[in-house]
Short mmCIF file of C-alpha atoms in Angstrom, two decimals:
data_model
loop_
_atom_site.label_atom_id
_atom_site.label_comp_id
_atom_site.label_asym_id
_atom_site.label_seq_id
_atom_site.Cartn_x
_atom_site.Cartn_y
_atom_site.Cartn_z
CA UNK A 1 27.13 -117.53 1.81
CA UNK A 2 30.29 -119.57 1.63
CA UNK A 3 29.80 -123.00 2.49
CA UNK A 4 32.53 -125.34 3.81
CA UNK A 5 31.61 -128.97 4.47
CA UNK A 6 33.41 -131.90 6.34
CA UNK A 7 32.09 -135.21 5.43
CA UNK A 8 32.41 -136.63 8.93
CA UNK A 9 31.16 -134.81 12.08
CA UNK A 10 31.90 -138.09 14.00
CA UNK A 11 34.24 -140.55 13.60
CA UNK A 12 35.69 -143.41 15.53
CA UNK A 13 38.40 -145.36 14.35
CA UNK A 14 40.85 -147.98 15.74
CA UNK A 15 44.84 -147.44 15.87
CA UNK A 16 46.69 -148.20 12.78
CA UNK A 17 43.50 -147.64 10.12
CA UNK A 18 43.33 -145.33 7.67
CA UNK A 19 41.28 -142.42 7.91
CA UNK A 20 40.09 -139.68 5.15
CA UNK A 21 38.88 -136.82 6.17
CA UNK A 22 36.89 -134.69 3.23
CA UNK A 23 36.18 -131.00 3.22
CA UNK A 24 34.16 -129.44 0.06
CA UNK A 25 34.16 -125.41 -0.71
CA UNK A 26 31.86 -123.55 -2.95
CA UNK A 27 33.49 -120.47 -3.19
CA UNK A 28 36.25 -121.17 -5.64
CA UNK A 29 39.08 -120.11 -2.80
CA UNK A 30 42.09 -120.73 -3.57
CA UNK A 31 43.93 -121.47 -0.16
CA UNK A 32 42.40 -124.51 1.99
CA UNK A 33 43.48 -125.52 5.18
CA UNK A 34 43.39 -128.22 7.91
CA UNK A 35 44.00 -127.52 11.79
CA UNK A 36 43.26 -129.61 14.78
CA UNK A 37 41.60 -128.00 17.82
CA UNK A 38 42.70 -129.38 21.87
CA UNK A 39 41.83 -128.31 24.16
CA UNK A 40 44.36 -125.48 25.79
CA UNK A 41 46.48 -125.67 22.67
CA UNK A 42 44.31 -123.63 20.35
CA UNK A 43 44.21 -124.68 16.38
CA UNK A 44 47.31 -126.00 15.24
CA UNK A 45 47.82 -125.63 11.33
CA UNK A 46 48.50 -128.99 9.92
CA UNK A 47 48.46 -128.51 6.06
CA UNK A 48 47.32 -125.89 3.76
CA UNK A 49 47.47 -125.32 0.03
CA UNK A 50 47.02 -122.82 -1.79
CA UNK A 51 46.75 -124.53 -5.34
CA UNK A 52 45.55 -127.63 -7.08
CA UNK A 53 47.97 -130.16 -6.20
CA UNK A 54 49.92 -127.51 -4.15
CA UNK A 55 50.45 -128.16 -0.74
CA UNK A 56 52.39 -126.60 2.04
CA UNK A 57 53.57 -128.30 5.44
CA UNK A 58 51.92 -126.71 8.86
CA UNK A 59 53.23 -126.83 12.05
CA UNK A 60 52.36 -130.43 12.74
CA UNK A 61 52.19 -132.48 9.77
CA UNK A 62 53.66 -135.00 11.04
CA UNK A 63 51.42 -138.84 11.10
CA UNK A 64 49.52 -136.67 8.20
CA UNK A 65 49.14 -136.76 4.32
CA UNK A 66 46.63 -134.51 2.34
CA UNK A 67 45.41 -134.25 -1.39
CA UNK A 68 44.25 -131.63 -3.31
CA UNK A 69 43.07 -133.00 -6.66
CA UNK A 70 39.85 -130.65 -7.55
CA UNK A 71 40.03 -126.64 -6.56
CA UNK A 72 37.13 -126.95 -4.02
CA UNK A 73 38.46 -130.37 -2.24
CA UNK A 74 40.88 -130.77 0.14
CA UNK A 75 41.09 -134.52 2.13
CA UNK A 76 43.25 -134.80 4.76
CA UNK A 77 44.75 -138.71 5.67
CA UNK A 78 45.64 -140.46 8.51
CA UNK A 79 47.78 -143.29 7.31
CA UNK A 80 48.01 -145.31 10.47
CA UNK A 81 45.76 -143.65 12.97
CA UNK A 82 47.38 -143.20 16.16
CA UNK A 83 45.33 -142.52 19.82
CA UNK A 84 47.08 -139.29 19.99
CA UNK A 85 45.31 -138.02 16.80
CA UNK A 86 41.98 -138.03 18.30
CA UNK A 87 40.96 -134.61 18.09
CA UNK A 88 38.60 -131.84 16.17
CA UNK A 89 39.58 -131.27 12.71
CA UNK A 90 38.32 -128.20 11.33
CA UNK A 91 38.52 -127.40 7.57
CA UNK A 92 38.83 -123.76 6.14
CA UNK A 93 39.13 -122.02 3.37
CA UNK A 94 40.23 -118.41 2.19
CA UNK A 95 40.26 -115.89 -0.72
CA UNK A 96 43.66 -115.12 -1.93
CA UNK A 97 43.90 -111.47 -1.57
CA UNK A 98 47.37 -110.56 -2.63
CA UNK A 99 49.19 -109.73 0.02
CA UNK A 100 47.88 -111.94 3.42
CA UNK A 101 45.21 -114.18 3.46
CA UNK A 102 41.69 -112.91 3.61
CA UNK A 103 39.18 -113.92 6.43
CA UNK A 104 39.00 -118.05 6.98
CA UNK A 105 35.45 -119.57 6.48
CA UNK A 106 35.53 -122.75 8.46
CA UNK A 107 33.19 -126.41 8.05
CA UNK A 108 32.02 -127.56 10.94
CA UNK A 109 34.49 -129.63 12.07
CA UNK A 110 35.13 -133.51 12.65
CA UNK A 111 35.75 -135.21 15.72
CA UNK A 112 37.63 -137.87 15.34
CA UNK A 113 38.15 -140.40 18.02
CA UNK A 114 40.93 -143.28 17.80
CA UNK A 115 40.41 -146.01 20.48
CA UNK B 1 57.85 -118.69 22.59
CA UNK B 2 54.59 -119.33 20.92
CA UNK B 3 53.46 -117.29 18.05
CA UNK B 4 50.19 -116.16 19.71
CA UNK B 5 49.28 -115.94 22.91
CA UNK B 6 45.96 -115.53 25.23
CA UNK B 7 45.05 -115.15 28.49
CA UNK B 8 42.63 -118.47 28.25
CA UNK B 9 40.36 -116.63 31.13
CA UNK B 10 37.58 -117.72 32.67
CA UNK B 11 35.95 -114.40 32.28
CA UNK B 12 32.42 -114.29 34.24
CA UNK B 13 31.00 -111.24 34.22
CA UNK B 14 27.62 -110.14 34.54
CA UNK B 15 25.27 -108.85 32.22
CA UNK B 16 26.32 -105.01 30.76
CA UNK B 17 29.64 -105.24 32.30
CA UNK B 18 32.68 -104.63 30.58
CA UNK B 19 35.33 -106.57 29.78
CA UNK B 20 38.49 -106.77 28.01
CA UNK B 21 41.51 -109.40 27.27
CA UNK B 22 44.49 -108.92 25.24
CA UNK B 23 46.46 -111.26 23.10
CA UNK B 24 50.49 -111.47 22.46
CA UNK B 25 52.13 -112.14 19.12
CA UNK B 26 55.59 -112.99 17.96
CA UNK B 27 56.49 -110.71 15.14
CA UNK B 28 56.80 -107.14 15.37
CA UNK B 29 56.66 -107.55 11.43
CA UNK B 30 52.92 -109.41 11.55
CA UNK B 31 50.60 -107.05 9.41
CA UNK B 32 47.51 -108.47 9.40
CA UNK B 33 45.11 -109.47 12.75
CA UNK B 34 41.83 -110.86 13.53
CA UNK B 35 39.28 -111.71 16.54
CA UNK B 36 37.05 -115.02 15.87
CA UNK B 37 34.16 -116.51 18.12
CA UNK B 38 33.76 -119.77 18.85
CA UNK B 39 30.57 -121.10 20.68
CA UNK B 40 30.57 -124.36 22.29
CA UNK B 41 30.78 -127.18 19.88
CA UNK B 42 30.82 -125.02 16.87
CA UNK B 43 33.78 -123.86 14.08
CA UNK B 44 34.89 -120.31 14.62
CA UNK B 45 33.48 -117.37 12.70
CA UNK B 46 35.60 -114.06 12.34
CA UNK B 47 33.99 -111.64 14.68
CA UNK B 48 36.35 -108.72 13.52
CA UNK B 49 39.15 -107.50 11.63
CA UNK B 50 41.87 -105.61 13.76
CA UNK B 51 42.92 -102.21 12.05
CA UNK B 52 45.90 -99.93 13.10
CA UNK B 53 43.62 -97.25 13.85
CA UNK B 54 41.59 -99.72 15.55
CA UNK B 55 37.95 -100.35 15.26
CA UNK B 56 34.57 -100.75 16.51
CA UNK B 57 31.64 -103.10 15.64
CA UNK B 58 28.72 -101.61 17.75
CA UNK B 59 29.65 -103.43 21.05
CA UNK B 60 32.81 -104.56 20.22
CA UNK B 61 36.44 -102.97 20.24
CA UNK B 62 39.42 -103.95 19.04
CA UNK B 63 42.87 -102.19 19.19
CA UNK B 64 46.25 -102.88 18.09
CA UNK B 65 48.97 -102.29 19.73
CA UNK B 66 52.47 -102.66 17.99
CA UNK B 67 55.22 -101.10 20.00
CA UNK B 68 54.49 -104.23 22.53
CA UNK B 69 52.80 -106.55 20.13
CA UNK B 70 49.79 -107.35 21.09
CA UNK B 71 46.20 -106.62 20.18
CA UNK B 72 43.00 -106.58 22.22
CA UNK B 73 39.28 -106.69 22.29
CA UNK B 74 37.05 -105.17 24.47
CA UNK B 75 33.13 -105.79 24.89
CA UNK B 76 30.71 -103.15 26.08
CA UNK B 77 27.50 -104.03 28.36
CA UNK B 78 27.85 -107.85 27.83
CA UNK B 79 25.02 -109.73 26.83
CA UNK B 80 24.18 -113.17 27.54
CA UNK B 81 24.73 -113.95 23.96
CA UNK B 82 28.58 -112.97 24.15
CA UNK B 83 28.91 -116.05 25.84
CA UNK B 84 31.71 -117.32 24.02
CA UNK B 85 35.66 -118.86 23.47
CA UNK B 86 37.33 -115.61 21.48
CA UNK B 87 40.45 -116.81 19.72
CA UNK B 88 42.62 -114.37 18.13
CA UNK B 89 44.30 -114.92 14.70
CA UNK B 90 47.48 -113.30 13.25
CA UNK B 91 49.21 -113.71 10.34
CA UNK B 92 52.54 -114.08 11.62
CA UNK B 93 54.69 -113.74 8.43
CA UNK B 94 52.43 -111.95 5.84
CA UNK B 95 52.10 -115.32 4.23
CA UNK B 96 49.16 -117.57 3.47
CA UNK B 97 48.32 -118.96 6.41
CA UNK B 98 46.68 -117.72 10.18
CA UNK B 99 48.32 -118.91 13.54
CA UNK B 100 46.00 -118.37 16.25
CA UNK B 101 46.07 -118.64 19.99
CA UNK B 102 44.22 -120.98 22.29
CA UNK B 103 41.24 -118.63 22.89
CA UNK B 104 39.91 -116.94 25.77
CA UNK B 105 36.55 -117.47 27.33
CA UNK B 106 33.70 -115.54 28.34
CA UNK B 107 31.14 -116.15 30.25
CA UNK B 108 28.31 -113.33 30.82
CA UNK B 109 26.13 -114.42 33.64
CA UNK B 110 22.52 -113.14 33.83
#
């Protein structure tokens, strides 16, 4: 079975720290991804990559940084959390098929809370 | 216009009943579709892939429907189990990456 895995399920942080937020794979995908899940907005992508070092802006990457040193890891930073970041942060990952990208396996998840 | 769109429900039905939501996508050029669940406080899992044909997974139905862009599920005599936030998933520009609505919920009531 694939296995994603977020290093935080909870976290509370106050504004203007920095926050990483880890995600391991063990099925040598090549694309990784962040989102954030609120409520009535859905996931919103925030980065992906699809390569070591590789890294592609999502829909909201702004406040956001991530790093993708190793093929299986993918960390996601806060540099200066912000209340408006509190939210779920699910990890994923995905086979590179080709063509479009394959079925997502998600961690899961972090909540992350910034008072 | 948002890329993907649900219906974000309530659905309560009872036990064996049918029911069915749709969701709405951007790009008539989109090629590739999915249906996830997502219980309470858990990530989502892919629940099914949508097909142009369309397809069934014992209970479950999905159909596409691209003249008016938008792709639904359908779920036979509901169990308790379905019980459940269904997002849908698209890959809006044959690229690497899914956009996916806000889900729709079910709620199958004994």
């Amino acid at each position: 079975d694939v296995k994603v895995t977020q290093s935080s399920r909870y976290l509370v942080k106050r504004t203007g720290e920095k926050v990483f937020l880890e995600c391991v794979q063990d099925m040598d995908h090549e694309n990784m991804f962040w989102y954030r899940q609120d409520p009535g907005l859905g996931l919103r992508l925030i980065y992906f990559s699809y390569d070591v070092k590789m890294k592609e802006k999502g829909d909201i990457p702004e406040g956001y940084s991530v790093s993708r040193e190793k093929k299986e890891r993918f960390s996601l930073i806060l540099e200066s959390a912000s209340t408006n970041q509190t939210s779920m942060y699910l990890c994923a990952s995905s086979l590179w098929t080709g063509e479009v990208t394959g079925e997502l396996f998600f961690g899961e998840g972090s909540r992350l809370t910034v008072l | 216009r948002k890329e993907v769109e649900q219906d974000p429900g309530p659905f309560n039905v009872p036990e064996g009943a049918t029911v069915a939501f749709n969701c709405t996508y951007s790009n008539s050029a989109s090629q590739s579709f999915f249906w996830y669940r997502q219980d309470c406080r858990k990530e989502p899992k892919l629940l099914m892939s949508v097909y142009s044909s369309g397809n069934e997974d014992g209970r479950f139905t999905a159909q596409l429907n691209r003249a008016s862009q938008y792709i639904s599920l359908l779920i036979r005599d509901s169990k308790l189990s379905d019980s459940a936030t269904y997002l849908c998933a698209v890959n809006i520009n044959n690229d690497y990456k899914l956009s996916f609505g806000a889900g729709t919920t079910v709620t199958v009531r004994a």
